[in-house]
Amino acid sequence: MKVFSSIQEFKTDTRTVVTLGTFDGVHLGHRSILEKVIAGSKNLQAESLLLTFFPHPRMVLQQDSDIKLLNTIDEKTLLLREFGIDNLIIHPFDQSFSRLTAEEFVKNILVDQFNICKIIIGYDHRFGRNRTATIDDLIRFGKEYGFEVEQISAQEIDDVSISSTKIRNALAEGNVALANAYLGYDYFFTGTVVKGNQLGRTINFPTANFKIEEEYKLIPQNGVYIVSSIIDGRFVPGMMNIGVRPTVDGVALTVEVNYLDFDGDLYGKKLNVAIYEKIRDEKKFPSLDELKKQLALDKETAKAYFLEGKIEYFND
């Protein structure tokens, strides 16, 4: 898959089959749309092209929006590579772009820049300045400029939006297992290991403290979770705490992972953390000893999860 950071970067003499959208989560609801684009491109001996935007349009057009996304751009790119899309364009969305008229978008971008032969789009898609153009306008432009328009059915669009809502709600409630079922993969985040207060080491539960740069990334509900990472090419299981560490009077939100089968220096490493299941809510314990006892129980719960074969566990 070729990745382009703007529409202007993309050049081709080959015809393209295009779809566009945020594709946040790249979940099971998106799969059939991507499969249609890939199949269409093969049938027409064309290249498949997905146009998406960053920042998310709501971040630009609704300044007070507190939208949280399932994927960062890097995560989305990683997921899309698995589908076999030929071209991914991540175009910077700004006020200027939002003011393009429908015909400017079709003529200057779809026709002149993308060399389009077909677009696959939702039946309710609206585009152009103030989102005034409809699918009927797109069909009219298609006849004028010589490209086909395939509508994605209401049922498929509903599946996408319902799935996205359910995934976000499930994560907000800590139900990662349900979110993963809708995603078709294990929800994950990408973060850099930074130095914390190293309290975990004093109670024999050293943790990797993660900094997640993208503030818009949706983090699940506070609590303790079963997780894993690939570290230096090896699958490493772990348990993670998301929260403010109330037992030690913490205030700031932290994301910390205690890896069950790893002993090494992780500072500065950028890792993906896959999240499988919630063990319990975060709570305040009367003492560090009580916290330590609970962490020992959490560790056994996490170990049992892997040893039961729910996730294949490679233990050297």
Coordinates of C-alpha atoms in Angstrom, one line a residue:
M1 CA 0.0 0.0 0.0
K2 CA 1.3 3.4 -1.0
V3 CA 0.6 6.2 1.6
F4 CA 0.3 9.8 0.6
S5 CA 0.1 12.8 3.0
S6 CA -2.0 14.9 0.7
I7 CA -4.1 14.8 -2.4
Q8 CA -1.5 16.8 -4.3
E9 CA 1.1 14.1 -3.7
F10 CA -0.9 11.5 -5.5
K11 CA -0.2 11.1 -9.3
T12 CA -1.3 8.3 -11.5
D13 CA -2.0 7.4 -15.1
T14 CA -4.0 4.4 -14.0
R15 CA -7.7 4.7 -13.4
T16 CA -8.9 4.4 -9.8
V17 CA -11.8 3.1 -7.8
V18 CA -12.3 5.4 -4.9
T19 CA -14.0 5.5 -1.5
L20 CA -13.6 8.1 1.2
G21 CA -14.4 8.5 4.9
T22 CA -12.9 8.5 8.3
F23 CA -12.9 4.7 8.6
D24 CA -12.3 5.1 12.4
G25 CA -11.6 1.8 13.9
V26 CA -11.3 -0.1 10.6
H27 CA -13.8 -2.5 12.1
L28 CA -15.9 -5.3 10.7
G29 CA -18.5 -2.9 9.5
H30 CA -15.9 -1.3 7.2
R31 CA -14.7 -4.6 5.9
S32 CA -17.4 -5.0 3.2
I33 CA -16.8 -1.5 1.9
L34 CA -13.1 -2.1 1.5
E35 CA -13.8 -5.4 -0.1
K36 CA -16.1 -3.7 -2.6
V37 CA -13.4 -1.2 -3.5
I38 CA -10.7 -3.9 -4.0
A39 CA -13.1 -6.1 -6.0
G40 CA -14.2 -3.2 -8.1
S41 CA -10.6 -2.2 -8.9
K42 CA -9.7 -5.7 -10.0
N43 CA -12.8 -6.0 -12.2
L44 CA -12.0 -2.6 -13.9
Q45 CA -8.2 -3.2 -14.0
A46 CA -7.8 -0.1 -11.9
E47 CA -6.1 0.8 -8.6
S48 CA -8.0 1.1 -5.3
L49 CA -7.8 4.4 -3.5
L50 CA -9.0 5.4 0.0
L51 CA -9.2 9.1 0.8
T52 CA -9.3 9.9 4.5
F53 CA -8.6 13.1 6.5
F54 CA -6.7 14.3 9.4
P55 CA -7.5 16.2 11.6
H56 CA -11.0 14.7 11.8
P57 CA -13.4 17.2 10.2
R58 CA -15.3 17.6 13.5
M59 CA -12.0 18.8 15.2
V60 CA -11.8 21.6 12.6
L61 CA -15.4 22.6 12.0
Q62 CA -16.6 22.1 15.7
Q63 CA -13.8 23.7 17.8
D64 CA -15.5 22.6 21.0
S65 CA -15.7 19.0 19.9
D66 CA -14.3 16.5 22.4
I67 CA -14.4 13.7 19.9
K68 CA -12.3 10.6 20.8
L69 CA -11.1 8.3 18.0
L70 CA -10.5 4.6 18.0
N71 CA -7.4 4.9 15.9
T72 CA -4.5 7.3 15.5
I73 CA -3.4 7.9 11.9
D74 CA -0.5 5.5 12.4
E75 CA -2.7 2.8 13.8
K76 CA -5.3 3.3 11.0
T77 CA -2.5 3.0 8.4
L78 CA -1.2 -0.2 10.1
L79 CA -4.7 -1.8 10.0
L80 CA -5.5 -0.7 6.4
R81 CA -2.3 -2.3 5.1
E82 CA -3.8 -5.7 5.9
F83 CA -6.7 -5.2 3.5
G84 CA -4.7 -4.8 0.3
I85 CA -5.8 -1.3 -0.6
D86 CA -3.4 0.1 -3.3
N87 CA -3.4 3.7 -2.2
L88 CA -4.1 5.6 1.0
I89 CA -4.3 9.4 1.0
I90 CA -4.4 11.1 4.4
H91 CA -5.3 14.7 3.5
P92 CA -4.9 17.6 5.9
F93 CA -8.5 18.8 6.6
D94 CA -8.8 22.5 7.1
Q95 CA -11.3 25.4 6.6
S96 CA -10.0 25.9 3.1
F97 CA -10.7 22.4 2.0
S98 CA -14.2 22.5 3.6
R99 CA -15.1 25.4 1.4
L100 CA -14.5 23.5 -1.9
T101 CA -17.7 23.4 -3.9
A102 CA -19.1 20.0 -4.9
E103 CA -18.1 20.5 -8.6
E104 CA -14.6 21.7 -7.6
F105 CA -14.2 18.6 -5.5
V106 CA -15.4 16.3 -8.3
K107 CA -13.6 18.0 -11.2
N108 CA -10.3 19.0 -9.6
I109 CA -9.8 16.1 -7.2
L110 CA -11.8 13.0 -8.3
V111 CA -11.4 13.5 -12.0
D112 CA -8.2 15.5 -12.6
Q113 CA -6.1 14.2 -9.6
F114 CA -7.5 10.7 -9.0
N115 CA -8.3 9.7 -12.6
I116 CA -11.4 8.1 -11.2
C117 CA -13.5 5.5 -13.0
K118 CA -15.7 4.5 -10.1
I119 CA -16.6 5.8 -6.6
I120 CA -18.2 3.6 -3.9
I121 CA -19.9 5.8 -1.4
G122 CA -22.7 5.8 1.2
Y123 CA -26.3 6.4 0.0
D124 CA -26.5 9.3 2.5
H125 CA -23.1 10.9 1.7
R126 CA -23.1 14.7 1.5
F127 CA -20.2 16.7 0.2
G128 CA -19.0 20.0 -1.0
R129 CA -19.3 23.4 0.7
N130 CA -21.7 23.2 3.6
R131 CA -22.3 19.6 2.7
T132 CA -25.1 20.6 0.3
A133 CA -24.4 18.1 -2.5
T134 CA -26.1 14.6 -2.3
I135 CA -25.6 11.2 -3.9
D136 CA -27.9 12.3 -6.7
D137 CA -25.5 15.2 -7.5
L138 CA -22.6 12.8 -7.5
I139 CA -24.4 10.5 -10.0
R140 CA -25.1 13.5 -12.2
F141 CA -21.4 14.5 -12.1
G142 CA -20.5 10.8 -12.8
K143 CA -22.5 10.9 -16.1
E144 CA -20.9 14.3 -17.0
Y145 CA -17.3 13.3 -16.3
G146 CA -17.5 9.6 -17.1
F147 CA -17.3 7.7 -13.8
E148 CA -19.6 5.2 -12.2
V149 CA -21.2 5.7 -8.8
E150 CA -22.0 2.7 -6.6
Q151 CA -24.1 3.3 -3.5
I152 CA -23.4 1.5 -0.3
S153 CA -26.7 0.3 1.1
A154 CA -28.5 1.8 4.1
Q155 CA -28.1 -1.5 5.9
E156 CA -24.3 -1.4 5.4
I157 CA -24.0 2.2 6.5
D158 CA -26.1 1.5 9.5
D159 CA -23.8 -1.4 10.4
V160 CA -20.8 0.9 10.2
S161 CA -22.3 3.6 12.4
I162 CA -23.9 1.2 14.9
S163 CA -20.6 -0.7 15.2
S164 CA -18.6 2.5 15.8
T165 CA -21.0 3.7 18.5
K166 CA -21.1 0.3 20.2
I167 CA -17.3 0.0 20.2
R168 CA -16.9 3.5 21.8
N169 CA -19.6 2.7 24.3
A170 CA -18.1 -0.7 25.2
L171 CA -14.7 0.8 25.7
A172 CA -16.1 3.6 27.8
E173 CA -17.7 0.9 30.0
G174 CA -14.6 -1.2 30.1
N175 CA -16.1 -4.0 28.1
V176 CA -13.1 -4.6 25.9
A177 CA -14.2 -8.1 24.9
L178 CA -17.3 -6.7 23.3
A179 CA -15.4 -3.9 21.6
N180 CA -13.0 -6.5 20.2
A181 CA -15.8 -8.6 18.8
Y182 CA -17.1 -5.6 16.8
L183 CA -13.6 -4.6 15.7
G184 CA -12.5 -8.0 14.5
Y185 CA -9.2 -7.5 16.2
D186 CA -7.9 -6.6 19.7
Y187 CA -8.2 -3.0 20.5
F188 CA -4.7 -1.5 21.0
F189 CA -2.9 1.8 21.7
T190 CA 0.6 2.9 20.8
G191 CA 2.7 4.6 23.4
T192 CA 6.2 5.4 24.5
V193 CA 7.6 4.0 27.8
V194 CA 8.6 6.9 30.1
K195 CA 9.8 7.2 33.7
G196 CA 7.2 7.2 36.3
N197 CA 7.6 7.4 40.1
Q198 CA 8.9 3.8 40.2
L199 CA 6.5 2.9 43.1
G200 CA 5.8 -0.4 41.5
R201 CA 9.4 -1.6 42.0
T202 CA 9.1 -1.0 45.7
I203 CA 6.2 -3.5 46.0
N204 CA 7.7 -6.0 43.5
F205 CA 5.4 -5.0 40.6
P206 CA 7.5 -2.9 38.3
T207 CA 5.5 -1.2 35.6
A208 CA 6.1 0.4 32.2
N209 CA 4.6 3.8 32.3
F210 CA 3.1 4.7 28.9
K211 CA 2.8 8.2 27.4
I212 CA 0.2 8.4 24.6
E213 CA 1.0 11.4 22.6
E214 CA -2.4 11.7 20.8
E215 CA -4.9 13.2 23.2
Y216 CA -7.8 12.3 20.9
K217 CA -7.1 8.6 21.3
L218 CA -9.9 6.8 23.1
I219 CA -8.6 5.1 26.3
P220 CA -10.9 2.5 27.9
Q221 CA -12.6 3.1 31.3
N222 CA -10.3 3.2 34.3
G223 CA -9.4 -0.2 35.7
V224 CA -7.1 -3.2 35.5
Y225 CA -6.9 -5.1 32.2
I226 CA -5.2 -8.2 30.6
V227 CA -2.9 -7.0 27.8
S228 CA 0.1 -7.9 25.8
S229 CA 2.9 -6.4 23.6
I230 CA 5.4 -7.6 21.1
I231 CA 8.8 -6.7 22.6
D232 CA 11.9 -7.3 20.6
G233 CA 10.0 -9.8 18.4
R234 CA 8.5 -11.7 21.4
F235 CA 5.0 -11.9 22.6
V236 CA 4.9 -10.7 26.2
P237 CA 1.7 -10.9 28.3
G238 CA 0.9 -8.4 31.0
M239 CA -1.7 -6.6 33.1
M240 CA -2.4 -2.9 32.8
N241 CA -3.8 -0.3 35.1
I242 CA -5.5 2.8 33.7
G243 CA -6.3 5.3 36.4
V244 CA -5.2 7.8 39.0
R245 CA -3.7 5.4 41.6
P246 CA -6.0 6.4 44.4
T247 CA -4.1 4.3 47.0
V248 CA -1.1 6.6 46.8
D249 CA -3.2 9.7 46.4
G250 CA -2.6 10.0 42.7
V251 CA -4.3 12.7 40.7
A252 CA -3.1 12.5 37.1
L253 CA -4.3 9.7 34.8
T254 CA -1.6 7.1 34.2
V255 CA -1.4 4.0 31.9
E256 CA 0.9 1.4 33.4
V257 CA 1.7 -2.2 32.3
N258 CA 3.2 -4.9 34.5
Y259 CA 4.7 -7.4 32.0
L260 CA 4.5 -11.0 33.4
D261 CA 7.4 -12.5 31.5
F262 CA 9.9 -9.7 30.8
D263 CA 12.9 -8.3 32.6
G264 CA 14.6 -5.5 30.7
D265 CA 14.9 -1.8 30.1
L266 CA 12.0 -0.4 28.1
Y267 CA 12.5 3.3 28.6
G268 CA 12.1 5.2 25.3
K269 CA 10.6 2.2 23.5
K270 CA 7.5 2.7 21.4
L271 CA 5.2 -0.2 21.8
N272 CA 1.7 -1.4 20.8
V273 CA -0.4 -2.6 23.7
A274 CA -3.2 -5.0 22.8
I275 CA -6.1 -5.1 25.3
Y276 CA -8.1 -8.3 25.9
E277 CA -10.3 -8.1 28.9
K278 CA -11.0 -6.1 32.1
I279 CA -10.2 -7.7 35.4
R280 CA -11.7 -5.2 37.8
D281 CA -12.4 -1.5 38.5
E282 CA -9.7 0.7 40.0
K283 CA -10.2 1.1 43.7
K284 CA -8.5 2.7 46.7
F285 CA -6.9 0.2 49.1
P286 CA -6.4 0.9 52.8
S287 CA -2.6 0.2 52.6
L288 CA 0.1 -0.6 50.1
D289 CA 0.1 -4.2 51.6
E290 CA -3.5 -4.6 50.6
L291 CA -2.8 -3.2 47.2
K292 CA 0.1 -5.7 46.8
K293 CA -2.2 -8.6 47.7
Q294 CA -4.7 -7.5 45.1
L295 CA -2.1 -7.1 42.5
A296 CA -0.9 -10.7 43.2
L297 CA -4.5 -11.9 42.6
D298 CA -4.7 -9.8 39.4
K299 CA -1.5 -11.4 38.2
E300 CA -2.8 -14.9 38.7
T301 CA -6.0 -13.9 36.8
A302 CA -4.0 -12.6 33.9
K303 CA -1.8 -15.7 33.9
A304 CA -4.8 -18.0 33.9
Y305 CA -6.2 -16.1 30.9
F306 CA -3.2 -16.9 28.8
L307 CA -2.6 -20.4 30.1
E308 CA -6.3 -21.3 29.4
G309 CA -5.4 -20.6 25.8
K310 CA -7.7 -17.6 25.2
I311 CA -4.6 -16.0 23.7
E312 CA -1.6 -18.1 22.6
Y313 CA 1.1 -17.6 25.2
F314 CA 4.7 -18.3 24.3
N315 CA 6.6 -18.8 27.5
D316 CA 10.4 -19.2 27.1

